[in-house]
Short mmCIF file of C-alpha atoms in Angstrom, two decimals:
data_model
loop_
_atom_site.label_atom_id
_atom_site.label_comp_id
_atom_site.label_asym_id
_atom_site.label_seq_id
_atom_site.Cartn_x
_atom_site.Cartn_y
_atom_site.Cartn_z
CA UNK N 1 0.16 0.08 0.01
CA UNK N 2 1.48 3.32 -0.86
CA UNK N 3 2.59 6.16 2.08
CA UNK N 4 -0.58 9.02 1.60
CA UNK N 5 0.96 12.30 2.12
CA UNK N 6 -2.12 15.07 3.09
CA UNK N 7 -0.38 18.65 1.79
CA UNK N 8 -1.83 21.59 1.77
CA UNK N 9 -2.71 23.31 -1.84
CA UNK N 10 -0.76 26.47 -1.11
CA UNK N 11 1.37 26.24 1.74
CA UNK N 12 2.66 22.73 1.46
CA UNK N 13 3.98 21.42 4.81
CA UNK N 14 7.74 21.15 4.36
CA UNK N 15 8.40 18.63 6.85
CA UNK N 16 6.26 16.03 4.31
CA UNK N 17 7.82 17.52 1.42
CA UNK N 18 11.01 16.24 2.67
CA UNK N 19 9.93 12.95 3.25
CA UNK N 20 8.60 12.72 -0.38
CA UNK N 21 12.12 14.10 -1.46
CA UNK N 22 14.00 11.65 0.57
CA UNK N 23 11.87 8.20 -0.80
CA UNK N 24 11.56 10.15 -4.34
CA UNK N 25 15.95 9.90 -4.22
CA UNK N 26 15.54 6.36 -2.98
CA UNK N 27 13.30 5.35 -6.42
CA UNK N 28 10.05 6.15 -5.20
CA UNK N 29 6.90 6.31 -7.44
CA UNK N 30 4.26 8.66 -6.73
CA UNK N 31 0.68 9.74 -7.45
CA UNK N 32 0.58 13.68 -7.39
CA UNK N 33 -1.49 16.74 -7.92
CA UNK N 34 -0.36 19.22 -10.59
CA UNK N 35 -2.00 22.37 -12.04
CA UNK N 36 -3.48 19.78 -14.96
CA UNK N 37 -4.51 16.29 -13.86
CA UNK N 38 -3.16 14.08 -11.59
CA UNK N 39 0.06 12.50 -12.72
CA UNK N 40 2.44 9.68 -11.90
CA UNK N 41 5.94 10.65 -10.99
CA UNK N 42 9.54 10.00 -10.43
CA UNK N 43 12.87 11.67 -9.79
CA UNK N 44 14.19 12.06 -13.49
CA UNK N 45 17.52 10.44 -12.74
CA UNK N 46 16.15 7.39 -11.20
CA UNK N 47 16.24 4.93 -14.06
CA UNK N 48 14.28 2.00 -12.10
CA UNK N 49 11.68 4.44 -11.08
CA UNK N 50 10.87 5.74 -15.11
CA UNK N 51 11.10 1.96 -15.83
CA UNK N 52 7.91 1.50 -13.24
CA UNK N 53 6.57 4.66 -14.64
CA UNK N 54 6.30 3.43 -18.19
CA UNK N 55 5.26 -0.33 -17.24
CA UNK N 56 2.33 1.20 -14.75
CA UNK N 57 1.47 3.16 -18.00
CA UNK N 58 2.06 0.56 -20.69
CA UNK N 59 4.25 3.07 -22.61
CA UNK N 60 6.98 1.59 -24.94
CA UNK N 61 10.58 2.83 -24.74
CA UNK N 62 10.16 4.87 -28.25
CA UNK N 63 7.15 7.08 -26.41
CA UNK N 64 8.80 10.00 -24.80
CA UNK N 65 8.15 11.23 -21.13
CA UNK N 66 7.65 14.51 -20.16
CA UNK N 67 9.08 16.30 -17.03
CA UNK N 68 8.79 19.15 -14.81
CA UNK N 69 11.18 22.12 -14.02
CA UNK N 70 11.00 25.07 -11.43
CA UNK N 71 11.85 27.80 -13.85
CA UNK N 72 13.03 28.86 -17.36
CA UNK N 73 16.88 28.95 -16.26
CA UNK N 74 16.29 25.12 -15.53
CA UNK N 75 14.76 24.30 -18.77
CA UNK N 76 17.97 25.53 -20.83
CA UNK N 77 19.53 23.14 -18.95
CA UNK N 78 17.40 20.45 -20.06
CA UNK N 79 16.92 21.51 -23.59
CA UNK N 80 18.02 23.81 -26.55
CA UNK N 81 16.32 26.87 -26.57
CA UNK N 82 16.01 29.31 -29.47
CA UNK N 83 15.39 32.67 -28.81
CA UNK N 84 11.79 32.69 -30.19
CA UNK N 85 11.22 29.87 -28.27
CA UNK N 86 12.61 31.31 -25.17
CA UNK N 87 10.12 34.64 -25.66
CA UNK N 88 7.38 32.52 -25.91
CA UNK N 89 7.66 30.24 -22.78
CA UNK N 90 8.88 32.87 -20.53
CA UNK N 91 5.55 34.49 -21.36
CA UNK N 92 3.61 31.63 -20.45
CA UNK N 93 5.24 29.83 -17.57
CA UNK N 94 4.48 28.67 -15.15
CA UNK N 95 1.57 27.21 -16.38
CA UNK N 96 -0.35 24.43 -17.81
CA UNK N 97 2.23 24.08 -21.16
CA UNK N 98 4.12 21.24 -22.20
CA UNK N 99 6.95 22.44 -24.40
CA UNK N 100 8.62 19.83 -26.88
CA UNK N 101 12.44 20.77 -27.42
CA UNK N 102 15.42 19.35 -28.40
CA UNK N 103 16.93 17.81 -25.39
CA UNK N 104 20.40 17.96 -24.11
CA UNK N 105 22.66 15.50 -22.75
CA UNK N 106 21.38 16.06 -18.94
CA UNK N 107 18.16 14.24 -19.89
CA UNK N 108 18.02 10.76 -19.89
CA UNK N 109 17.83 8.67 -23.00
CA UNK N 110 14.80 6.92 -21.24
CA UNK N 111 12.74 9.69 -21.13
CA UNK N 112 13.46 11.10 -24.42
CA UNK N 113 11.93 10.65 -28.10
CA UNK N 114 14.59 8.16 -29.59
CA UNK N 115 14.31 9.09 -32.68
CA UNK N 116 14.13 12.92 -32.53
CA UNK N 117 15.92 13.09 -29.52
CA UNK N 118 13.33 15.79 -28.01
CA UNK N 119 11.99 15.53 -24.53
CA UNK N 120 8.64 17.52 -22.91
CA UNK N 121 9.11 20.02 -20.34
CA UNK N 122 6.67 21.74 -17.87
CA UNK N 123 6.81 24.47 -15.65
CA UNK N 124 3.69 23.60 -13.40
CA UNK N 125 2.12 26.77 -11.60
CA UNK N 126 1.33 24.56 -8.48
CA UNK N 127 2.91 25.20 -5.18
CA UNK N 128 3.27 21.44 -4.21
CA UNK N 129 5.16 20.62 -7.37
CA UNK N 130 7.07 23.46 -6.85
CA UNK N 131 7.99 22.66 -3.34
CA UNK N 132 8.98 18.98 -4.52
CA UNK N 133 11.29 20.32 -7.50
CA UNK N 134 12.99 23.16 -4.96
CA UNK N 135 13.78 19.98 -2.13
CA UNK N 136 14.75 17.75 -4.54
CA UNK N 137 17.07 19.86 -6.91
CA UNK N 138 15.95 17.82 -9.95
CA UNK N 139 13.08 17.42 -12.45
CA UNK N 140 10.37 15.21 -11.75
CA UNK N 141 8.47 12.98 -14.66
CA UNK N 142 4.90 13.80 -14.91
CA UNK N 143 2.80 11.73 -16.91
CA UNK N 144 -1.16 11.51 -16.78
CA UNK N 145 -2.48 9.11 -14.21
CA UNK N 146 -4.47 6.25 -16.32
CA UNK N 147 -7.46 6.56 -14.18
CA UNK N 148 -7.39 10.19 -15.64
CA UNK N 149 -6.78 9.57 -18.90
CA UNK N 150 -9.38 6.83 -18.86
CA UNK N 151 -11.75 8.94 -17.39
CA UNK N 152 -12.93 11.26 -20.44
CA UNK N 153 -15.71 13.58 -19.67
CA UNK N 154 -16.63 11.86 -16.07
CA UNK N 155 -16.31 13.47 -12.82
CA UNK N 156 -13.25 11.82 -11.19
CA UNK N 157 -13.58 11.36 -7.45
CA UNK N 158 -10.12 11.40 -5.43
CA UNK N 159 -10.95 8.52 -3.16
CA UNK N 160 -11.77 6.33 -6.46
CA UNK N 161 -8.49 7.42 -8.25
CA UNK N 162 -6.26 6.82 -4.82
CA UNK N 163 -7.90 3.48 -4.37
CA UNK N 164 -7.40 2.40 -8.17
CA UNK N 165 -3.70 3.32 -7.86
CA UNK N 166 -2.66 2.38 -4.51
CA UNK N 167 -1.05 -0.64 -4.64
CA UNK N 168 1.07 0.67 -7.80
CA UNK N 169 2.77 3.27 -6.28
CA UNK N 170 4.83 4.13 -3.15
CA UNK N 171 3.47 7.52 -2.42
CA UNK N 172 0.07 9.40 -3.06
CA UNK N 173 -0.02 13.25 -2.55
CA UNK N 174 -3.28 14.34 -1.68
CA UNK N 175 -3.98 18.03 -1.36
CA UNK N 176 -7.46 17.55 -0.62
CA UNK N 177 -8.75 19.48 -4.05
CA UNK N 178 -10.81 18.34 -6.35
CA UNK N 179 -9.37 16.49 -9.19
CA UNK N 180 -8.64 18.14 -12.65
CA UNK N 181 -9.62 16.15 -15.59
CA UNK N 182 -7.98 18.93 -18.05
CA UNK N 183 -4.80 18.45 -19.65
CA UNK N 184 -1.81 20.79 -20.31
CA UNK N 185 -1.38 22.27 -24.01
CA UNK N 186 1.44 21.17 -25.69
CA UNK N 187 3.68 23.67 -27.84
CA UNK N 188 6.14 21.59 -30.59
CA UNK N 189 9.30 24.35 -30.37
CA UNK N 190 11.71 21.97 -31.83
CA UNK N 191 11.21 23.75 -35.34
CA UNK N 192 11.58 27.55 -36.76
CA UNK N 193 7.72 27.96 -36.36
CA UNK N 194 6.32 27.04 -32.91
CA UNK N 195 3.11 24.38 -33.47
CA UNK N 196 0.23 23.91 -31.25
CA UNK N 197 0.15 20.20 -30.95
CA UNK N 198 -3.00 19.92 -28.25
CA UNK N 199 -5.31 22.22 -27.42
CA UNK N 200 -5.60 21.91 -23.72
CA UNK N 201 -5.75 24.34 -20.30
CA UNK N 202 -4.71 28.18 -21.38
CA UNK N 203 -5.28 27.42 -24.57
CA UNK N 204 -6.68 31.21 -24.70
CA UNK N 205 -3.23 32.83 -23.99
CA UNK N 206 -1.45 30.52 -26.73
CA UNK N 207 -4.04 31.56 -29.32
CA UNK N 208 -2.86 35.15 -29.13
CA UNK N 209 0.31 33.98 -31.04
CA UNK N 210 -1.29 32.79 -33.78
CA UNK N 211 0.73 29.55 -33.92
CA UNK N 212 0.22 27.00 -36.90
CA UNK N 213 -1.85 24.16 -35.62
CA UNK N 214 -0.85 20.06 -36.05
CA UNK N 215 -3.57 18.48 -38.91
CA UNK N 216 -5.94 16.73 -36.40
#
């Protein structure tokens, strides 16, 4: 059974954050809230934990994983950011956006798109995520919890979500808030002209940039 940590959504208790941090450093996998959906995550540098996340989500090795960074300066460590991409990202973060970017050598191959050598990065507008990132000192994997993905438009009860994943993760973070079922907006910044891959939360701010849309 997973260890459940109840955290305040705006001012998370640091002692509990530190306990979660220590577990992540030892390879724990967690279910945690973000500014979009509940996510499955682990330390970016914990190879065995990343493999468990892939197995839990039934993701093949050629499917890249998104991870969270605390700021734009951190993104620049893990991705090659052009001037145009920098300006766009700076305008949108922190927020519900996933940026597809060319990966640097700091990104484990287990996380990258093996053919394109790209990765997905987010800077969340969420106090618990930011507290975890600051305490851990590493990015955190972020992939939508499977129950959230399959729920479609159905309301998700937190207790149901926790119960279904209780035996598959080591840690469950409960911020005692309703479960969000809206995904992030995905922007492909790997080319000269940015493209919108998926409309999600925060789309209205992106629409102001009049970006090219990926054909559906």
